[in-house]
């Protein structure tokens, strides 16, 4: 890694993680909940991502650790925080990627009806795992190509949608305001916007891979901020443009998480050929997301192992965390089984439980940054990049807590909230049980060592008595003399 990842490669890695099935399919859930006001949700989500990323950027520039935000949380709040944050994030991302694999399996089953869903999903996960073993440089080149495909697809949808809206698409009448004329802008009020935010933030999720990959760049000081700028401008711009164009083309009542709303919007106006193209793009997007997510999973679990928070055999050697990647792939296969039991019912659960874990991680990032700035100040002179600090940080924390609190407002997300909270409780309990056991072992070892040290002089005396009859006789005479006195 003498050359390291460039800003463009790092940004494409982040975009590859972010833009997946959660946007191409999951956006339907957000629109169902908020209606046309979902545009505001995406704008607010983009602002939150901007602040979180730049908070992470300041810490990354100062200390480009492979464990990224997990390591920073451990340094700020102790080993317990590092343990819980790392495992909750890792588990949440495994659940999220199992939902992506489930969605890809359902899509591919239409093309390969003779192949079972579990087999398709397993092949996808195994392939993603093996490709990650090639290393960051080769993976980033592949990821750049896959990410470019799906970004161009979103841009292509925006262009076709605009042509339909203004009436320049051959063979199709002018749409104009279309479905928006009969849609209430705030069908569920502010509660609808709040309820949609989990899905919206989940469609943004994955940008934190910039921090995890920062250690594999040659100059994080320059590379990370540039990558963040590219990621934010591309992501927020394309998302808002795509949603804005989609709303006039299709009534929100016609949306379903089983079919991409982008495909439905174009098919409703005679652009049916886009369905097959979007199907290929959707599969590409899911594979791209899983590849980049596996990159982060392998490095996160190795970071946990290096701190003694995971089995030591996971650590391995070299730049590529082979064992961490294989372990994460095995966990994803296990989670896939859950997703394929009842895919339509479980999809929202997997998205919401994985989304909660990621929101929890983002709260930890901002809270850790607050303590980081309070203790160390700016990472370097003139490098305070987070605007509005500390007020912007507190606004983000309050906003993310509000999003989590609104989860029960959306059907299916209540169970995801319960699962997410259970993960925090579970890993906290595991940490304290392990810590208590370790303390007991250390105390027992200390007591044993103390006894051995206290008995050592007597052991020397007894040995000397056995080895020297004259010494034994002299000691007996001394004892007799003391008794006489």
Short mmCIF file of N, CA and C in Angstrom, two decimals, residues 222-366:
data_model
loop_
_atom_site.label_atom_id
_atom_site.label_comp_id
_atom_site.label_asym_id
_atom_site.label_seq_id
_atom_site.Cartn_x
_atom_site.Cartn_y
_atom_site.Cartn_z
N UNK A 222 -5.12 14.78 3.26
CA UNK A 222 -5.67 15.36 2.04
C UNK A 222 -6.75 14.48 1.43
N UNK A 223 -6.55 13.16 1.49
CA UNK A 223 -7.44 12.24 0.79
C UNK A 223 -8.83 12.19 1.40
N UNK A 224 -8.92 12.11 2.73
CA UNK A 224 -10.22 11.93 3.39
C UNK A 224 -11.16 13.12 3.16
N UNK A 225 -10.73 14.38 3.37
CA UNK A 225 -11.65 15.49 3.09
C UNK A 225 -12.12 15.55 1.64
N UNK A 226 -11.22 15.26 0.69
CA UNK A 226 -11.63 15.27 -0.72
C UNK A 226 -12.66 14.17 -0.99
N UNK A 227 -12.43 13.01 -0.43
CA UNK A 227 -13.37 11.90 -0.61
C UNK A 227 -14.74 12.24 -0.02
N UNK A 228 -14.74 12.91 1.12
CA UNK A 228 -16.01 13.30 1.75
C UNK A 228 -16.77 14.29 0.87
N UNK A 229 -16.06 15.26 0.32
CA UNK A 229 -16.71 16.25 -0.55
C UNK A 229 -17.34 15.58 -1.76
N UNK A 230 -16.60 14.67 -2.41
CA UNK A 230 -17.14 13.96 -3.57
C UNK A 230 -18.36 13.14 -3.18
N UNK A 231 -18.27 12.45 -2.05
CA UNK A 231 -19.37 11.59 -1.60
C UNK A 231 -20.62 12.38 -1.32
N UNK A 232 -20.50 13.46 -0.55
CA UNK A 232 -21.67 14.24 -0.15
C UNK A 232 -22.36 14.88 -1.35
N UNK A 233 -21.59 15.54 -2.21
CA UNK A 233 -22.18 16.23 -3.36
C UNK A 233 -22.87 15.24 -4.31
N UNK A 234 -22.21 14.12 -4.58
CA UNK A 234 -22.78 13.14 -5.49
C UNK A 234 -24.02 12.49 -4.90
N UNK A 235 -23.92 12.07 -3.65
CA UNK A 235 -24.99 11.31 -3.02
C UNK A 235 -26.24 12.14 -2.83
N UNK A 236 -26.12 13.26 -2.16
CA UNK A 236 -27.29 14.09 -1.88
C UNK A 236 -27.90 14.62 -3.17
N UNK A 237 -27.06 15.06 -4.11
CA UNK A 237 -27.57 15.59 -5.37
C UNK A 237 -28.37 14.56 -6.15
N UNK A 238 -27.84 13.34 -6.31
CA UNK A 238 -28.55 12.32 -7.08
C UNK A 238 -29.80 11.84 -6.37
N UNK A 239 -29.74 11.66 -5.07
CA UNK A 239 -30.91 11.18 -4.33
C UNK A 239 -32.07 12.15 -4.45
N UNK A 240 -31.80 13.41 -4.17
CA UNK A 240 -32.89 14.40 -4.19
C UNK A 240 -33.42 14.57 -5.61
N UNK A 241 -32.54 14.56 -6.61
CA UNK A 241 -32.99 14.68 -8.00
C UNK A 241 -33.87 13.50 -8.39
N UNK A 242 -33.47 12.28 -8.01
CA UNK A 242 -34.24 11.10 -8.38
C UNK A 242 -35.62 11.10 -7.72
N UNK A 243 -35.69 11.44 -6.44
CA UNK A 243 -36.98 11.46 -5.74
C UNK A 243 -37.88 12.55 -6.31
N UNK A 244 -37.30 13.72 -6.58
CA UNK A 244 -38.09 14.83 -7.12
C UNK A 244 -38.69 14.48 -8.48
N UNK A 245 -37.93 13.79 -9.32
CA UNK A 245 -38.42 13.41 -10.64
C UNK A 245 -39.43 12.26 -10.54
N UNK A 246 -39.26 11.37 -9.59
CA UNK A 246 -40.13 10.19 -9.47
C UNK A 246 -41.54 10.56 -9.04
N UNK A 247 -41.69 11.52 -8.14
CA UNK A 247 -42.99 11.82 -7.55
C UNK A 247 -44.07 12.21 -8.56
N UNK A 248 -43.79 13.02 -9.59
CA UNK A 248 -44.85 13.31 -10.57
C UNK A 248 -45.21 12.11 -11.44
N UNK A 249 -44.33 11.15 -11.56
CA UNK A 249 -44.53 10.05 -12.49
C UNK A 249 -45.38 8.92 -11.94
N UNK A 250 -45.51 8.83 -10.62
CA UNK A 250 -46.16 7.65 -10.04
C UNK A 250 -46.86 8.00 -8.74
N UNK A 251 -48.15 7.63 -8.57
CA UNK A 251 -48.83 7.84 -7.29
C UNK A 251 -48.15 7.02 -6.19
N UNK A 252 -48.07 7.59 -5.02
CA UNK A 252 -47.40 6.89 -3.93
C UNK A 252 -48.11 5.60 -3.53
N UNK A 253 -49.43 5.52 -3.82
CA UNK A 253 -50.18 4.31 -3.48
C UNK A 253 -49.72 3.11 -4.31
N UNK A 254 -49.10 3.37 -5.45
CA UNK A 254 -48.67 2.27 -6.32
C UNK A 254 -47.29 1.75 -6.02
N UNK A 255 -46.65 2.25 -4.96
CA UNK A 255 -45.29 1.83 -4.64
C UNK A 255 -45.28 0.57 -3.79
N UNK A 256 -44.31 -0.28 -4.00
CA UNK A 256 -44.12 -1.49 -3.21
C UNK A 256 -42.64 -1.78 -3.11
N UNK A 257 -42.22 -2.36 -1.97
CA UNK A 257 -40.80 -2.66 -1.80
C UNK A 257 -40.35 -3.87 -2.60
N UNK A 258 -41.30 -4.54 -3.29
CA UNK A 258 -40.93 -5.70 -4.11
C UNK A 258 -40.39 -5.29 -5.48
N UNK A 259 -40.74 -4.09 -5.94
CA UNK A 259 -40.33 -3.61 -7.26
C UNK A 259 -39.74 -2.21 -7.09
N UNK A 260 -38.67 -1.94 -7.81
CA UNK A 260 -38.04 -0.63 -7.71
C UNK A 260 -39.01 0.45 -8.18
N UNK A 261 -39.22 1.51 -7.38
CA UNK A 261 -40.10 2.59 -7.81
C UNK A 261 -39.61 3.29 -9.07
N UNK A 262 -38.31 3.25 -9.32
CA UNK A 262 -37.79 3.86 -10.54
C UNK A 262 -38.29 3.08 -11.76
N UNK A 263 -38.32 1.75 -11.65
CA UNK A 263 -38.84 0.92 -12.74
C UNK A 263 -40.33 1.17 -12.93
N UNK A 264 -41.09 1.20 -11.85
CA UNK A 264 -42.54 1.43 -11.94
C UNK A 264 -42.84 2.78 -12.56
N UNK A 265 -42.08 3.79 -12.18
CA UNK A 265 -42.34 5.14 -12.68
C UNK A 265 -42.15 5.21 -14.19
N UNK A 266 -41.09 4.58 -14.71
CA UNK A 266 -40.85 4.62 -16.14
C UNK A 266 -41.82 3.71 -16.90
N UNK A 267 -42.11 2.53 -16.33
CA UNK A 267 -43.03 1.60 -16.99
C UNK A 267 -44.43 2.17 -17.10
N UNK A 268 -44.83 2.98 -16.12
CA UNK A 268 -46.17 3.58 -16.14
C UNK A 268 -46.34 4.55 -17.29
N UNK A 269 -45.25 5.00 -17.90
CA UNK A 269 -45.34 5.97 -19.00
C UNK A 269 -44.72 5.42 -20.28
N UNK A 270 -44.78 4.09 -20.44
CA UNK A 270 -44.41 3.48 -21.70
C UNK A 270 -42.94 3.22 -21.92
N UNK A 271 -42.13 3.42 -20.89
CA UNK A 271 -40.70 3.16 -21.04
C UNK A 271 -40.42 1.80 -20.39
N UNK A 272 -41.08 0.76 -20.92
CA UNK A 272 -41.00 -0.56 -20.31
C UNK A 272 -39.63 -1.20 -20.41
N UNK A 273 -38.88 -0.86 -21.47
CA UNK A 273 -37.55 -1.47 -21.62
C UNK A 273 -36.63 -1.14 -20.45
N UNK A 274 -36.98 -0.07 -19.73
CA UNK A 274 -36.14 0.32 -18.60
C UNK A 274 -36.20 -0.70 -17.47
N UNK A 275 -37.28 -1.51 -17.45
CA UNK A 275 -37.42 -2.49 -16.39
C UNK A 275 -36.28 -3.50 -16.38
N UNK A 276 -35.97 -4.06 -17.57
CA UNK A 276 -34.87 -5.03 -17.65
C UNK A 276 -33.52 -4.39 -17.33
N UNK A 277 -33.33 -3.16 -17.85
CA UNK A 277 -32.07 -2.46 -17.58
C UNK A 277 -31.92 -2.18 -16.08
N UNK A 278 -33.00 -1.69 -15.47
CA UNK A 278 -32.95 -1.38 -14.05
C UNK A 278 -32.77 -2.65 -13.21
N UNK A 279 -33.33 -3.77 -13.70
CA UNK A 279 -33.13 -5.03 -12.98
C UNK A 279 -31.65 -5.39 -12.89
N UNK A 280 -30.95 -5.22 -14.01
CA UNK A 280 -29.50 -5.49 -14.03
C UNK A 280 -28.77 -4.49 -13.13
N UNK A 281 -29.18 -3.23 -13.21
CA UNK A 281 -28.54 -2.20 -12.38
C UNK A 281 -28.77 -2.48 -10.91
N UNK A 282 -29.99 -2.92 -10.58
CA UNK A 282 -30.31 -3.18 -9.18
C UNK A 282 -29.44 -4.29 -8.62
N UNK A 283 -29.28 -5.36 -9.38
CA UNK A 283 -28.41 -6.45 -8.94
C UNK A 283 -26.97 -5.95 -8.80
N UNK A 284 -26.53 -5.14 -9.76
CA UNK A 284 -25.18 -4.56 -9.69
C UNK A 284 -25.03 -3.70 -8.45
N UNK A 285 -26.06 -2.91 -8.15
CA UNK A 285 -26.02 -2.03 -6.98
C UNK A 285 -25.91 -2.84 -5.70
N UNK A 286 -26.67 -3.92 -5.61
CA UNK A 286 -26.63 -4.74 -4.41
C UNK A 286 -25.27 -5.40 -4.24
N UNK A 287 -24.73 -5.94 -5.32
CA UNK A 287 -23.41 -6.57 -5.25
C UNK A 287 -22.35 -5.55 -4.86
N UNK A 288 -22.43 -4.35 -5.43
CA UNK A 288 -21.48 -3.29 -5.10
C UNK A 288 -21.55 -2.94 -3.62
N UNK A 289 -22.78 -2.81 -3.10
CA UNK A 289 -22.95 -2.48 -1.69
C UNK A 289 -22.38 -3.56 -0.79
N UNK A 290 -22.65 -4.81 -1.14
CA UNK A 290 -22.16 -5.92 -0.33
C UNK A 290 -20.63 -6.02 -0.35
N UNK A 291 -20.04 -5.76 -1.51
CA UNK A 291 -18.57 -5.79 -1.61
C UNK A 291 -17.93 -4.75 -0.69
N UNK A 292 -18.45 -3.53 -0.77
CA UNK A 292 -17.87 -2.46 0.05
C UNK A 292 -18.16 -2.67 1.53
N UNK A 293 -19.36 -3.19 1.85
CA UNK A 293 -19.70 -3.44 3.24
C UNK A 293 -18.82 -4.54 3.83
N UNK A 294 -18.55 -5.58 3.05
CA UNK A 294 -17.68 -6.65 3.52
C UNK A 294 -16.27 -6.12 3.79
N UNK A 295 -15.84 -5.15 3.01
CA UNK A 295 -14.55 -4.49 3.24
C UNK A 295 -14.51 -3.93 4.67
N UNK A 296 -15.58 -3.20 5.05
CA UNK A 296 -15.64 -2.62 6.39
C UNK A 296 -15.81 -3.67 7.47
N UNK A 297 -16.61 -4.70 7.21
CA UNK A 297 -16.86 -5.75 8.21
C UNK A 297 -15.56 -6.47 8.58
N UNK A 298 -14.77 -6.84 7.57
CA UNK A 298 -13.54 -7.55 7.85
C UNK A 298 -12.58 -6.74 8.69
N UNK A 299 -12.49 -5.45 8.43
CA UNK A 299 -11.57 -4.60 9.18
C UNK A 299 -12.10 -4.28 10.57
N UNK A 300 -13.41 -4.18 10.72
CA UNK A 300 -13.98 -3.93 12.04
C UNK A 300 -13.77 -5.13 12.97
N UNK A 301 -14.03 -6.34 12.47
CA UNK A 301 -13.89 -7.51 13.34
C UNK A 301 -12.42 -7.76 13.67
N UNK A 302 -11.51 -7.44 12.75
CA UNK A 302 -10.09 -7.58 13.08
C UNK A 302 -9.68 -6.56 14.14
N UNK A 303 -10.22 -5.35 14.04
CA UNK A 303 -9.94 -4.34 15.05
C UNK A 303 -10.41 -4.81 16.43
N UNK A 304 -11.58 -5.44 16.47
CA UNK A 304 -12.07 -5.98 17.75
C UNK A 304 -11.15 -7.07 18.27
N UNK A 305 -10.68 -7.93 17.38
CA UNK A 305 -9.80 -9.02 17.80
C UNK A 305 -8.47 -8.49 18.31
N UNK A 306 -7.94 -7.45 17.69
CA UNK A 306 -6.65 -6.89 18.10
C UNK A 306 -6.72 -6.26 19.49
N UNK A 307 -7.92 -5.82 19.90
CA UNK A 307 -8.09 -5.25 21.23
C UNK A 307 -8.53 -6.28 22.25
N UNK A 308 -8.61 -7.56 21.84
CA UNK A 308 -9.03 -8.62 22.76
C UNK A 308 -10.53 -8.72 22.93
N UNK A 309 -11.31 -8.06 22.04
CA UNK A 309 -12.76 -8.09 22.13
C UNK A 309 -13.40 -9.16 21.25
N UNK A 310 -12.59 -9.90 20.52
CA UNK A 310 -13.07 -10.98 19.66
C UNK A 310 -12.01 -12.08 19.70
N UNK A 311 -12.36 -13.30 19.28
CA UNK A 311 -11.37 -14.39 19.32
C UNK A 311 -10.06 -13.99 18.65
N UNK A 312 -8.94 -14.34 19.29
CA UNK A 312 -7.63 -13.89 18.81
C UNK A 312 -7.26 -14.47 17.44
N UNK A 313 -7.83 -15.64 17.09
CA UNK A 313 -7.47 -16.24 15.80
C UNK A 313 -7.98 -15.43 14.63
N UNK A 314 -8.90 -14.48 14.86
CA UNK A 314 -9.44 -13.66 13.77
C UNK A 314 -8.41 -12.64 13.29
N UNK A 315 -7.43 -12.29 14.15
CA UNK A 315 -6.51 -11.19 13.81
C UNK A 315 -5.76 -11.44 12.51
N UNK A 316 -5.06 -12.53 12.40
CA UNK A 316 -4.30 -12.80 11.19
C UNK A 316 -3.16 -11.80 11.01
N UNK A 317 -2.53 -11.82 9.84
CA UNK A 317 -1.42 -10.94 9.53
C UNK A 317 -1.60 -10.34 8.13
N UNK A 318 -0.87 -9.26 7.87
CA UNK A 318 -0.91 -8.64 6.55
C UNK A 318 -1.96 -7.55 6.45
N UNK A 319 -1.97 -6.87 5.29
CA UNK A 319 -2.90 -5.77 5.06
C UNK A 319 -4.34 -6.24 4.91
N UNK A 320 -4.53 -7.42 4.33
CA UNK A 320 -5.88 -7.94 4.08
C UNK A 320 -6.31 -8.81 5.27
N UNK A 321 -7.42 -8.47 5.95
CA UNK A 321 -7.88 -9.26 7.10
C UNK A 321 -8.62 -10.53 6.63
N UNK A 322 -7.87 -11.51 6.14
CA UNK A 322 -8.47 -12.70 5.55
C UNK A 322 -9.45 -13.38 6.52
N UNK A 323 -9.01 -13.59 7.75
CA UNK A 323 -9.85 -14.30 8.70
C UNK A 323 -11.08 -13.49 9.09
N UNK A 324 -10.92 -12.18 9.22
CA UNK A 324 -12.06 -11.33 9.54
C UNK A 324 -13.09 -11.33 8.43
N UNK A 325 -12.63 -11.34 7.18
CA UNK A 325 -13.55 -11.38 6.04
C UNK A 325 -14.28 -12.72 5.98
N UNK A 326 -13.56 -13.82 6.19
CA UNK A 326 -14.19 -15.13 6.16
C UNK A 326 -15.18 -15.29 7.30
N UNK A 327 -14.83 -14.79 8.47
CA UNK A 327 -15.74 -14.86 9.62
C UNK A 327 -17.01 -14.05 9.35
N UNK A 328 -16.85 -12.87 8.78
CA UNK A 328 -18.01 -12.03 8.45
C UNK A 328 -18.88 -12.67 7.37
N UNK A 329 -18.23 -13.31 6.39
CA UNK A 329 -18.99 -14.00 5.36
C UNK A 329 -19.82 -15.14 5.93
N UNK A 330 -19.24 -15.89 6.88
CA UNK A 330 -19.98 -16.98 7.52
C UNK A 330 -21.17 -16.43 8.31
N UNK A 331 -20.98 -15.31 9.00
CA UNK A 331 -22.08 -14.70 9.74
C UNK A 331 -23.18 -14.21 8.81
N UNK A 332 -22.79 -13.69 7.66
CA UNK A 332 -23.78 -13.22 6.69
C UNK A 332 -24.59 -14.38 6.12
N UNK A 333 -23.94 -15.53 5.92
CA UNK A 333 -24.67 -16.72 5.47
C UNK A 333 -25.70 -17.14 6.51
N UNK A 334 -25.34 -17.07 7.79
CA UNK A 334 -26.28 -17.43 8.84
C UNK A 334 -27.46 -16.45 8.88
N UNK A 335 -27.17 -15.16 8.72
CA UNK A 335 -28.24 -14.16 8.72
C UNK A 335 -29.13 -14.30 7.49
N UNK A 336 -28.55 -14.75 6.38
CA UNK A 336 -29.34 -14.97 5.16
C UNK A 336 -30.45 -15.98 5.41
N UNK A 337 -30.15 -17.00 6.19
CA UNK A 337 -31.18 -18.00 6.51
C UNK A 337 -32.39 -17.37 7.16
N UNK A 338 -32.17 -16.40 8.04
CA UNK A 338 -33.28 -15.69 8.67
C UNK A 338 -34.07 -14.90 7.64
N UNK A 339 -33.36 -14.22 6.74
CA UNK A 339 -34.03 -13.38 5.76
C UNK A 339 -34.83 -14.17 4.74
N UNK A 340 -34.44 -15.42 4.48
CA UNK A 340 -35.13 -16.22 3.47
C UNK A 340 -36.27 -17.06 4.04
N UNK A 341 -36.45 -17.05 5.35
CA UNK A 341 -37.57 -17.79 5.92
C UNK A 341 -38.89 -17.18 5.47
N UNK A 342 -39.00 -15.87 5.69
CA UNK A 342 -40.20 -15.12 5.27
C UNK A 342 -39.72 -13.79 4.69
N UNK A 343 -39.16 -13.79 3.46
CA UNK A 343 -38.47 -12.61 2.94
C UNK A 343 -39.30 -11.34 2.93
N UNK A 344 -40.56 -11.41 2.53
CA UNK A 344 -41.35 -10.19 2.43
C UNK A 344 -41.62 -9.60 3.81
N UNK A 345 -41.90 -10.45 4.81
CA UNK A 345 -42.19 -9.95 6.14
C UNK A 345 -40.93 -9.55 6.90
N UNK A 346 -39.83 -10.24 6.64
CA UNK A 346 -38.61 -10.01 7.40
C UNK A 346 -37.80 -8.85 6.84
N UNK A 347 -38.02 -8.45 5.58
CA UNK A 347 -37.20 -7.41 4.97
C UNK A 347 -37.23 -6.12 5.79
N UNK A 348 -38.44 -5.68 6.18
CA UNK A 348 -38.55 -4.44 6.96
C UNK A 348 -37.86 -4.61 8.31
N UNK A 349 -37.97 -5.80 8.90
CA UNK A 349 -37.32 -6.05 10.19
C UNK A 349 -35.81 -5.96 10.06
N UNK A 350 -35.26 -6.59 9.02
CA UNK A 350 -33.81 -6.56 8.82
C UNK A 350 -33.33 -5.14 8.57
N UNK A 351 -34.09 -4.40 7.74
CA UNK A 351 -33.71 -3.02 7.44
C UNK A 351 -33.75 -2.16 8.70
N UNK A 352 -34.83 -2.31 9.49
CA UNK A 352 -34.99 -1.46 10.67
C UNK A 352 -34.00 -1.82 11.78
N UNK A 353 -33.76 -3.12 12.01
CA UNK A 353 -32.80 -3.50 13.05
C UNK A 353 -31.38 -3.11 12.64
N UNK A 354 -31.04 -3.34 11.35
CA UNK A 354 -29.74 -2.90 10.87
C UNK A 354 -29.63 -1.38 10.88
N UNK A 355 -30.72 -0.70 10.52
CA UNK A 355 -30.72 0.76 10.53
C UNK A 355 -30.54 1.32 11.93
N UNK A 356 -31.16 0.69 12.92
CA UNK A 356 -30.98 1.15 14.30
C UNK A 356 -29.52 1.04 14.71
N UNK A 357 -28.89 -0.09 14.39
CA UNK A 357 -27.49 -0.28 14.76
C UNK A 357 -26.61 0.80 14.14
N UNK A 358 -26.90 1.18 12.90
CA UNK A 358 -26.11 2.21 12.24
C UNK A 358 -26.39 3.58 12.85
N UNK A 359 -27.65 3.89 13.17
CA UNK A 359 -27.95 5.16 13.82
C UNK A 359 -27.25 5.26 15.17
N UNK A 360 -27.26 4.17 15.91
CA UNK A 360 -26.55 4.13 17.19
C UNK A 360 -25.07 4.44 16.99
N UNK A 361 -24.49 3.87 15.94
CA UNK A 361 -23.08 4.12 15.63
C UNK A 361 -22.84 5.59 15.33
N UNK A 362 -23.75 6.21 14.57
CA UNK A 362 -23.58 7.61 14.21
C UNK A 362 -23.68 8.52 15.43
N UNK A 363 -24.56 8.18 16.37
CA UNK A 363 -24.64 8.95 17.61
C UNK A 363 -23.32 8.85 18.36
N UNK A 364 -22.75 7.65 18.42
CA UNK A 364 -21.48 7.45 19.11
C UNK A 364 -20.37 8.26 18.43
N UNK A 365 -20.37 8.30 17.09
CA UNK A 365 -19.35 9.08 16.37
C UNK A 365 -19.38 10.54 16.79
N UNK A 366 -20.59 11.12 16.83
CA UNK A 366 -20.70 12.55 17.14
C UNK A 366 -20.37 12.81 18.61
#
